[in-house]
């Protein structure tokens, strides 16, 4: 009988252990959970393992990848959809990188909708008021979503889910995508427009495109200036889609009515951790948290029972495909991006 394959699991939280241990009953991997993020300081922990499991705030730059390669790690299983934290060029030809392309687009879209509803009707503030027996509704006025315009940037799995939710509220939808899905637009009665037009005509803007060189700081001083006064801006994509300083300036001037942020540019030091007994040294984050019209959640868009179970199942299934030598259907690599599907059933390298 061969020994079970050993997986070094980084940035492990109690809920990860529960869901992966449950699903692993069907796979039998030897999973070692490390609390630490994967980075240059912790990569040594991967010595003696066959694969590495990483998450959104782990660092997979060239240094870390080269180290993993020295440790003869052949596979990195990302237990997430986004992969902006991986240097694919460095990994190509050495380490296969697998991901979970979809686990529940509903989870993230519903969270984006929750942020929109809370910010518009100021539910987050009402909660505190009534707990303190303050039953005044001064300052809590919102607007009807019905008849307003939502601008959705990125009409992939999550963007489309959010569009159907917002259409349920009677909203008009404008969409921007580098690769527009024209059949979908026709069927659903939505309009693809330029990013500039979306920015200038939307009452609510929600970001659902991947972070890459083209989309980094898509929301910046210039695009914010173009927006309607009082716009609600929602980001459940990736932090660096927004230039946070420009966002803060927009909030201070009143240009941006409110912002719902499930992700933040410099989130890795804070998000997913309990830092309540410490002083926040990140002045930009501290400033954001002071605004009454900003709702920050800690990258929890994905966090539903269904999504967490699907993540564990797909991640361990990906490892199984790799160790059994099969075709890696969820591989992403330097040459084969999400829009370039391998059709020959062969591995990238
Ligand atoms: P997807 O791959 O289904 O959709 C992404 C869409 O963005 C595609 O339609 C694509 O054509 C479009 N796109 C690509 N480049 C673009 C560009 N330069 N400009 C405009 N559009 C562009 O991805 P999915 O599943 O909808 O996820 C979207 C993003 O949400 C992920 O990349 C990830 O960063 C983030 N995410 C956040 C989570 C959270 O917990 N907050 C959980 C899961 C994903």
CSV table of C-alpha atoms and ligand atoms in Angstrom, one decimal, residues 55-56 80-84 99-105 107-109 111 152-161 176-181 192 195 207-216 218 235-239 241 262-263 267 272 297-303 311 337-339 341, ligand 1:
chain,number,residue,atom,x,y,z
A,55,UNK,CA,-5.4,30.8,-0.1
A,56,UNK,CA,-6.0,34.4,-1.3
A,80,UNK,CA,-10.1,30.0,-4.1
A,81,UNK,CA,-11.1,31.3,-7.5
A,82,UNK,CA,-8.8,34.3,-7.8
A,83,UNK,CA,-5.2,33.8,-8.6
A,84,UNK,CA,-3.6,37.3,-8.7
A,99,UNK,CA,-7.7,26.4,-8.4
A,100,UNK,CA,-11.5,26.2,-7.6
A,101,UNK,CA,-13.0,28.1,-10.6
A,102,UNK,CA,-16.5,28.2,-9.1
A,103,UNK,CA,-17.8,27.1,-5.7
A,104,UNK,CA,-20.8,29.3,-5.2
A,105,UNK,CA,-21.2,32.5,-7.3
A,107,UNK,CA,-22.5,33.4,-2.1
A,108,UNK,CA,-20.5,36.3,-3.3
A,109,UNK,CA,-23.3,37.9,-5.3
A,111,UNK,CA,-23.0,39.3,-0.1
A,152,UNK,CA,-21.7,45.7,-13.1
A,153,UNK,CA,-18.1,45.4,-14.0
A,154,UNK,CA,-17.3,41.8,-15.0
A,155,UNK,CA,-20.2,39.7,-16.1
A,156,UNK,CA,-18.8,36.3,-15.3
A,157,UNK,CA,-20.4,33.8,-12.8
A,158,UNK,CA,-20.7,36.3,-9.9
A,159,UNK,CA,-21.6,39.3,-11.9
A,160,UNK,CA,-24.4,37.4,-13.7
A,161,UNK,CA,-25.8,36.2,-10.4
A,176,UNK,CA,-18.9,46.3,-18.8
A,177,UNK,CA,-16.7,43.3,-19.6
A,178,UNK,CA,-13.6,42.9,-21.7
A,179,UNK,CA,-15.2,39.8,-23.2
A,180,UNK,CA,-19.0,40.7,-23.4
A,181,UNK,CA,-21.4,37.9,-23.5
A,192,UNK,CA,-23.0,46.4,-22.4
A,195,UNK,CA,-16.4,51.4,-18.6
A,207,UNK,CA,-16.9,45.1,-9.2
A,208,UNK,CA,-16.7,41.5,-10.4
A,209,UNK,CA,-13.7,41.3,-12.8
A,210,UNK,CA,-10.4,39.6,-11.9
A,211,UNK,CA,-7.5,41.7,-10.7
A,212,UNK,CA,-4.8,41.9,-13.4
A,213,UNK,CA,-2.5,44.5,-15.0
A,214,UNK,CA,-5.5,46.0,-16.9
A,215,UNK,CA,-7.8,46.2,-13.9
A,216,UNK,CA,-5.5,47.3,-11.2
A,218,UNK,CA,-9.6,50.6,-12.4
A,235,UNK,CA,-16.0,45.8,-4.2
A,236,UNK,CA,-16.2,42.1,-3.5
A,237,UNK,CA,-13.6,41.4,-6.3
A,238,UNK,CA,-10.0,42.2,-5.2
A,239,UNK,CA,-8.7,45.2,-3.2
A,241,UNK,CA,-9.2,47.1,-8.2
A,262,UNK,CA,-15.2,43.0,1.2
A,263,UNK,CA,-11.6,43.3,0.0
A,267,UNK,CA,-5.8,43.2,3.4
A,272,UNK,CA,-9.3,36.8,8.5
A,297,UNK,CA,-16.3,43.1,5.7
A,298,UNK,CA,-13.3,40.8,6.0
A,299,UNK,CA,-13.3,38.9,2.6
A,300,UNK,CA,-16.3,36.9,3.7
A,301,UNK,CA,-18.2,37.0,0.4
A,302,UNK,CA,-17.4,33.3,-0.3
A,303,UNK,CA,-18.3,32.2,3.3
A,311,UNK,CA,-14.2,24.5,-2.1
A,337,UNK,CA,-5.4,31.7,-19.0
A,338,UNK,CA,-9.0,31.4,-18.1
A,339,UNK,CA,-10.1,32.3,-21.6
A,341,UNK,CA,-9.3,26.4,-22.5
B,1,LIG,P1,-15.4,34.8,-13.8
B,1,LIG,O1,-14.1,34.4,-14.3
B,1,LIG,O2,-16.6,33.9,-13.9
B,1,LIG,O3,-15.8,36.3,-14.3
B,1,LIG,C1,-14.9,37.3,-14.4
B,1,LIG,C2,-15.3,38.2,-15.6
B,1,LIG,O4,-14.5,39.3,-15.7
B,1,LIG,C3,-15.3,37.5,-16.9
B,1,LIG,O5,-16.6,37.7,-17.6
B,1,LIG,C4,-14.2,38.2,-17.7
B,1,LIG,O6,-14.5,38.3,-19.1
B,1,LIG,C5,-14.2,39.6,-17.0
B,1,LIG,N1,-13.0,40.3,-17.2
B,1,LIG,C6,-11.7,39.8,-17.4
B,1,LIG,N2,-10.8,40.8,-17.6
B,1,LIG,C7,-11.5,41.9,-17.5
B,1,LIG,C8,-11.2,43.3,-17.7
B,1,LIG,N3,-9.9,43.6,-17.9
B,1,LIG,N4,-12.2,44.2,-17.6
B,1,LIG,C9,-13.4,43.8,-17.4
B,1,LIG,N5,-13.8,42.6,-17.2
B,1,LIG,C10,-12.9,41.6,-17.3
B,1,LIG,O7,-15.1,35.1,-12.2
B,1,LIG,P2,-16.1,35.1,-11.0
B,1,LIG,O8,-16.2,33.7,-10.4
B,1,LIG,O9,-17.3,35.8,-11.4
B,1,LIG,O10,-15.2,36.0,-9.9
B,1,LIG,C11,-14.9,37.3,-10.2
B,1,LIG,C12,-13.9,37.8,-9.2
B,1,LIG,O11,-14.5,37.8,-7.9
B,1,LIG,C13,-12.7,36.8,-9.0
B,1,LIG,O12,-11.7,37.2,-10.0
B,1,LIG,C14,-12.2,37.1,-7.6
B,1,LIG,O13,-11.2,38.1,-7.6
B,1,LIG,C15,-13.4,37.6,-6.9
B,1,LIG,N6,-13.9,36.7,-5.9
B,1,LIG,C16,-14.1,37.2,-4.6
B,1,LIG,C17,-14.6,36.4,-3.6
B,1,LIG,C18,-14.9,36.9,-2.2
B,1,LIG,O14,-15.0,36.1,-1.3
B,1,LIG,N7,-15.0,38.2,-2.0
B,1,LIG,C19,-14.8,35.0,-3.8
B,1,LIG,C20,-14.6,34.6,-5.2
B,1,LIG,C21,-14.2,35.4,-6.2
